[in-house]
Amino acid sequence: MNILVTGGLGFIGSHTVVELVSAGHTPIIVDDLVNSKLEVLNRIEKLTHVRPVFYELDLCEEEKLDMVFQAHPIDAVIHFAGLKAVGESVGKPLEYYSNNLGSTLSLLRRMVAHGVKNLIFSSSATVYGTPPSLPIKEDFPLGETTNPYGTSKAMIERILSDFCKANPDFNIALLRYFNPIGAHASGELGEDPNGIPNNLMPYVTQVVVGRRPYLTVFGDDYDTPDGTCIRDYIHVVDLAIGHVMTLKKLVQNPGLVIYNLGTGKGTSVFEVLEAFEKGTGVKVPYKVGPRRPGDLPRLYANCDKAFEELGYKATRTVEEACRDAYNFQKKNPNGIE
Ligand code: UFG
């Protein structure tokens, strides 16, 4: 199938493009390079021996986006593009709402105009807010989001579900990611954030290659076995494979479907640091600091639905993800240049 991949040069997008090619699909990439590098396209080519068609484009530029739909018969869209820094979104709400919502609306209008009826949307476990119990299931009520990034994901989910009701011949999958970490085993693709990393794993890898002196662990006084927060870390390659498996389901015309993509297993910050040392032989220098506002003590997924309906199960361990993330950072100490 021809798959339009928005944000296809980003962290999750690029890994998904590689898995799409190996499953025999033809990705067509649209990316505005705001938070990614053109060099990623060379890396994809090196890994897959295919150079996907690429358009440097902001999805809000609807006329230009229309030309992409005119140029290619597209079977499905995977929509990764969007601003994603939780902290930054608090200071720049208008940018986050206009970019993340505007790009999705423009994409939906072009899909309608060209009769493209299959869409996978990158959502986030953040839409659950504080869950009533654990593990988190897809039918839990949506919770209170605490920042414009998370709210933009929840709003887009709502828009897509209203849209699907009004257009029952459309098939839309909302994939709620837990915590993607790791990198391609080759070390060619990985997480390469602009500026100071917000997320745990890229911060850790920048510390161990000497770009930052130590990791600050945000609180060790939570009500968890070792006092640090627990998350469900999923290897980015497993996450990418989840998209390819969701595509198969979409073309069977299911309407709106929602899946958690996680592992079902909770891992604390201290356990991540242990896994890092085990997987790489390198100790991570850290200091314990205060809690980060908004962090919840425990979040992990129930992944039964994706297994039952898609046959999907994440198989890579946190230790493998640490090893792959370290390998990427060692090969690309200053990120992808
Ligand atoms: N952490 C640290 N030090 C750091 C960075 C993180 O101790 O420098 C801790 C956090 O306190 C948290 C854990 O590591 O306990 C994971 O933090 P991340 O920032 O990597 O991930 P979050 O769980 O906070 O956020 C992730 C995604 C968001 C998404 C959210 C959904 O990054 O996009 O999950 O639950 F909204």
Tab-separated table of N, CA and C in Angstrom, residues 108-169:
chain	number	residue	atom	x	y	z
A	108	LEU	N	-7.353	16.045	7.271
A	108	LEU	CA	-8.665	15.388	7.120
A	108	LEU	C	-9.416	15.917	5.894
A	109	ARG	N	-9.363	17.250	5.700
A	109	ARG	CA	-10.057	17.814	4.527
A	109	ARG	C	-9.476	17.278	3.231
A	110	ARG	N	-8.144	17.147	3.168
A	110	ARG	CA	-7.511	16.623	1.939
A	110	ARG	C	-7.843	15.142	1.764
A	111	MET	N	-7.952	14.418	2.866
A	111	MET	CA	-8.317	12.995	2.765
A	111	MET	C	-9.725	12.862	2.193
A	112	VAL	N	-10.643	13.692	2.701
A	112	VAL	CA	-12.031	13.651	2.192
A	112	VAL	C	-12.032	13.986	0.696
A	113	ALA	N	-11.320	15.056	0.350
A	113	ALA	CA	-11.334	15.517	-1.044
A	113	ALA	C	-10.802	14.435	-1.993
A	114	HIS	N	-9.876	13.629	-1.508
A	114	HIS	CA	-9.255	12.635	-2.393
A	114	HIS	C	-9.733	11.209	-2.106
A	115	GLY	N	-10.735	11.073	-1.259
A	115	GLY	CA	-11.311	9.742	-1.010
A	115	GLY	C	-10.362	8.784	-0.306
A	116	VAL	N	-9.450	9.328	0.524
A	116	VAL	CA	-8.519	8.468	1.291
A	116	VAL	C	-9.161	8.227	2.653
A	117	LYS	N	-9.440	6.969	2.973
A	117	LYS	CA	-10.348	6.693	4.102
A	117	LYS	C	-9.722	5.960	5.283
A	118	ASN	N	-8.418	5.778	5.254
A	118	ASN	CA	-7.767	5.055	6.355
A	118	ASN	C	-6.747	5.958	7.042
A	119	LEU	N	-6.877	6.098	8.366
A	119	LEU	CA	-5.989	7.005	9.107
A	119	LEU	C	-5.579	6.396	10.442
A	120	ILE	N	-4.280	6.465	10.722
A	120	ILE	CA	-3.770	6.101	12.058
A	120	ILE	C	-3.263	7.381	12.698
A	121	PHE	N	-3.725	7.653	13.916
A	121	PHE	CA	-3.300	8.869	14.615
A	121	PHE	C	-2.450	8.530	15.837
A	122	SER	N	-1.335	9.253	15.954
A	122	SER	CA	-0.412	9.155	17.095
A	122	SER	C	-1.004	9.816	18.303
A	123	SER	N	-1.634	9.059	19.173
A	123	SER	CA	-2.120	9.681	20.393
A	123	SER	C	-1.212	9.280	21.549
A	124	SER	N	-1.649	9.568	22.745
A	124	SER	CA	-0.761	9.398	23.898
A	124	SER	C	-1.561	8.939	25.106
A	125	ALA	N	-0.892	8.196	25.965
A	125	ALA	CA	-1.511	7.776	27.223
A	125	ALA	C	-1.878	8.984	28.090
A	126	THR	N	-1.350	10.130	27.754
A	126	THR	CA	-1.659	11.343	28.514
A	126	THR	C	-3.162	11.657	28.502
A	127	VAL	N	-3.891	11.162	27.487
A	127	VAL	CA	-5.336	11.457	27.411
A	127	VAL	C	-6.120	10.809	28.566
A	128	TYR	N	-5.531	9.824	29.246
A	128	TYR	CA	-6.237	9.187	30.366
A	128	TYR	C	-6.193	10.042	31.632
A	129	GLY	N	-5.319	11.054	31.667
A	129	GLY	CA	-5.166	11.827	32.904
A	129	GLY	C	-4.784	10.900	34.049
A	130	THR	N	-5.391	11.117	35.226
A	130	THR	CA	-5.123	10.219	36.357
A	130	THR	C	-6.092	9.047	36.259
A	131	PRO	N	-5.595	7.837	35.958
A	131	PRO	CA	-6.525	6.719	35.737
A	131	PRO	C	-7.171	6.256	37.047
A	132	PRO	N	-8.416	5.754	36.983
A	132	PRO	CA	-9.092	5.301	38.200
A	132	PRO	C	-8.449	4.049	38.798
A	133	SER	N	-7.773	3.239	37.952
A	133	SER	CA	-7.072	2.046	38.452
A	133	SER	C	-6.015	1.660	37.420
A	134	LEU	N	-5.245	0.636	37.745
A	134	LEU	CA	-4.181	0.178	36.840
A	134	LEU	C	-4.328	-1.324	36.631
A	135	PRO	N	-3.910	-1.882	35.514
A	135	PRO	CA	-3.398	-1.213	34.325
A	135	PRO	C	-4.499	-0.458	33.565
A	136	ILE	N	-4.070	0.451	32.706
A	136	ILE	CA	-5.010	1.330	32.003
A	136	ILE	C	-5.587	0.620	30.775
A	137	LYS	N	-6.922	0.590	30.710
A	137	LYS	CA	-7.590	-0.034	29.555
A	137	LYS	C	-8.167	1.045	28.639
A	138	GLU	N	-8.364	0.678	27.394
A	138	GLU	CA	-8.829	1.636	26.388
A	138	GLU	C	-10.208	2.203	26.700
A	139	ASP	N	-11.024	1.438	27.451
A	139	ASP	CA	-12.383	1.954	27.704
A	139	ASP	C	-12.450	2.806	28.978
A	140	PHE	N	-11.314	3.117	29.576
A	140	PHE	CA	-11.324	4.039	30.717
A	140	PHE	C	-11.785	5.412	30.235
A	141	PRO	N	-12.453	6.179	31.121
A	141	PRO	CA	-12.869	7.518	30.705
A	141	PRO	C	-11.651	8.405	30.452
A	142	LEU	N	-11.794	9.350	29.533
A	142	LEU	CA	-10.684	10.279	29.306
A	142	LEU	C	-10.578	11.190	30.521
A	143	GLY	N	-9.356	11.498	30.897
A	143	GLY	CA	-9.138	12.270	32.121
A	143	GLY	C	-8.829	13.718	31.845
A	144	GLU	N	-8.485	14.394	32.915
A	144	GLU	CA	-8.119	15.815	32.854
A	144	GLU	C	-6.675	15.889	32.347
A	145	THR	N	-6.439	16.563	31.217
A	145	THR	CA	-5.053	16.737	30.765
A	145	THR	C	-4.472	17.969	31.459
A	146	THR	N	-3.163	17.983	31.624
A	146	THR	CA	-2.574	19.030	32.470
A	146	THR	C	-1.716	20.015	31.683
A	147	ASN	N	-1.664	19.868	30.367
A	147	ASN	CA	-0.849	20.805	29.564
A	147	ASN	C	-1.406	20.843	28.147
A	148	PRO	N	-1.122	21.951	27.403
A	148	PRO	CA	-1.703	22.089	26.054
A	148	PRO	C	-1.315	20.966	25.090
A	149	TYR	N	-0.117	20.407	25.248
A	149	TYR	CA	0.255	19.269	24.392
A	149	TYR	C	-0.755	18.135	24.588
A	150	GLY	N	-0.947	17.740	25.846
A	150	GLY	CA	-1.858	16.636	26.145
A	150	GLY	C	-3.285	16.982	25.742
A	151	THR	N	-3.678	18.221	25.985
A	151	THR	CA	-5.040	18.631	25.623
A	151	THR	C	-5.216	18.584	24.104
A	152	SER	N	-4.157	18.952	23.364
A	152	SER	CA	-4.287	18.914	21.897
A	152	SER	C	-4.499	17.466	21.432
A	153	LYS	N	-3.837	16.504	22.087
A	153	LYS	CA	-4.042	15.088	21.713
A	153	LYS	C	-5.487	14.668	22.028
A	154	ALA	N	-5.975	15.062	23.210
A	154	ALA	CA	-7.343	14.693	23.590
A	154	ALA	C	-8.360	15.343	22.645
A	155	MET	N	-8.109	16.616	22.268
A	155	MET	CA	-9.034	17.305	21.355
A	155	MET	C	-9.049	16.637	19.982
A	156	ILE	N	-7.873	16.257	19.510
A	156	ILE	CA	-7.821	15.612	18.184
A	156	ILE	C	-8.542	14.266	18.233
A	157	GLU	N	-8.366	13.534	19.326
A	157	GLU	CA	-9.109	12.258	19.458
A	157	GLU	C	-10.609	12.524	19.326
A	158	ARG	N	-11.078	13.580	19.990
A	158	ARG	CA	-12.512	13.908	19.958
A	158	ARG	C	-12.961	14.281	18.542
A	159	ILE	N	-12.133	15.101	17.895
A	159	ILE	CA	-12.449	15.512	16.517
A	159	ILE	C	-12.546	14.268	15.619
A	160	LEU	N	-11.596	13.368	15.767
A	160	LEU	CA	-11.567	12.179	14.899
A	160	LEU	C	-12.749	11.265	15.186
A	161	SER	N	-13.157	11.217	16.465
A	161	SER	CA	-14.288	10.336	16.738
A	161	SER	C	-15.593	10.951	16.217
A	162	ASP	N	-15.753	12.279	16.341
A	162	ASP	CA	-16.932	12.936	15.739
A	162	ASP	C	-16.932	12.757	14.217
A	163	PHE	N	-15.734	12.912	13.646
A	163	PHE	CA	-15.599	12.801	12.194
A	163	PHE	C	-15.991	11.395	11.722
A	164	CYS	N	-15.548	10.395	12.491
A	164	CYS	CA	-15.824	9.005	12.109
A	164	CYS	C	-17.325	8.696	12.205
A	165	LYS	N	-17.998	9.315	13.201
A	165	LYS	CA	-19.456	9.122	13.316
A	165	LYS	C	-20.165	9.682	12.088
A	166	ALA	N	-19.693	10.841	11.637
A	166	ALA	CA	-20.343	11.490	10.494
A	166	ALA	C	-19.951	10.834	9.167
A	167	ASN	N	-18.848	10.097	9.183
A	167	ASN	CA	-18.339	9.478	7.938
A	167	ASN	C	-18.060	8.003	8.201
A	168	PRO	N	-19.132	7.200	8.300
A	168	PRO	CA	-18.939	5.810	8.727
A	168	PRO	C	-18.113	4.957	7.770
A	169	ASP	N	-17.836	5.466	6.576
A	169	ASP	CA	-16.983	4.675	5.680
A	169	ASP	C	-15.493	4.943	5.929
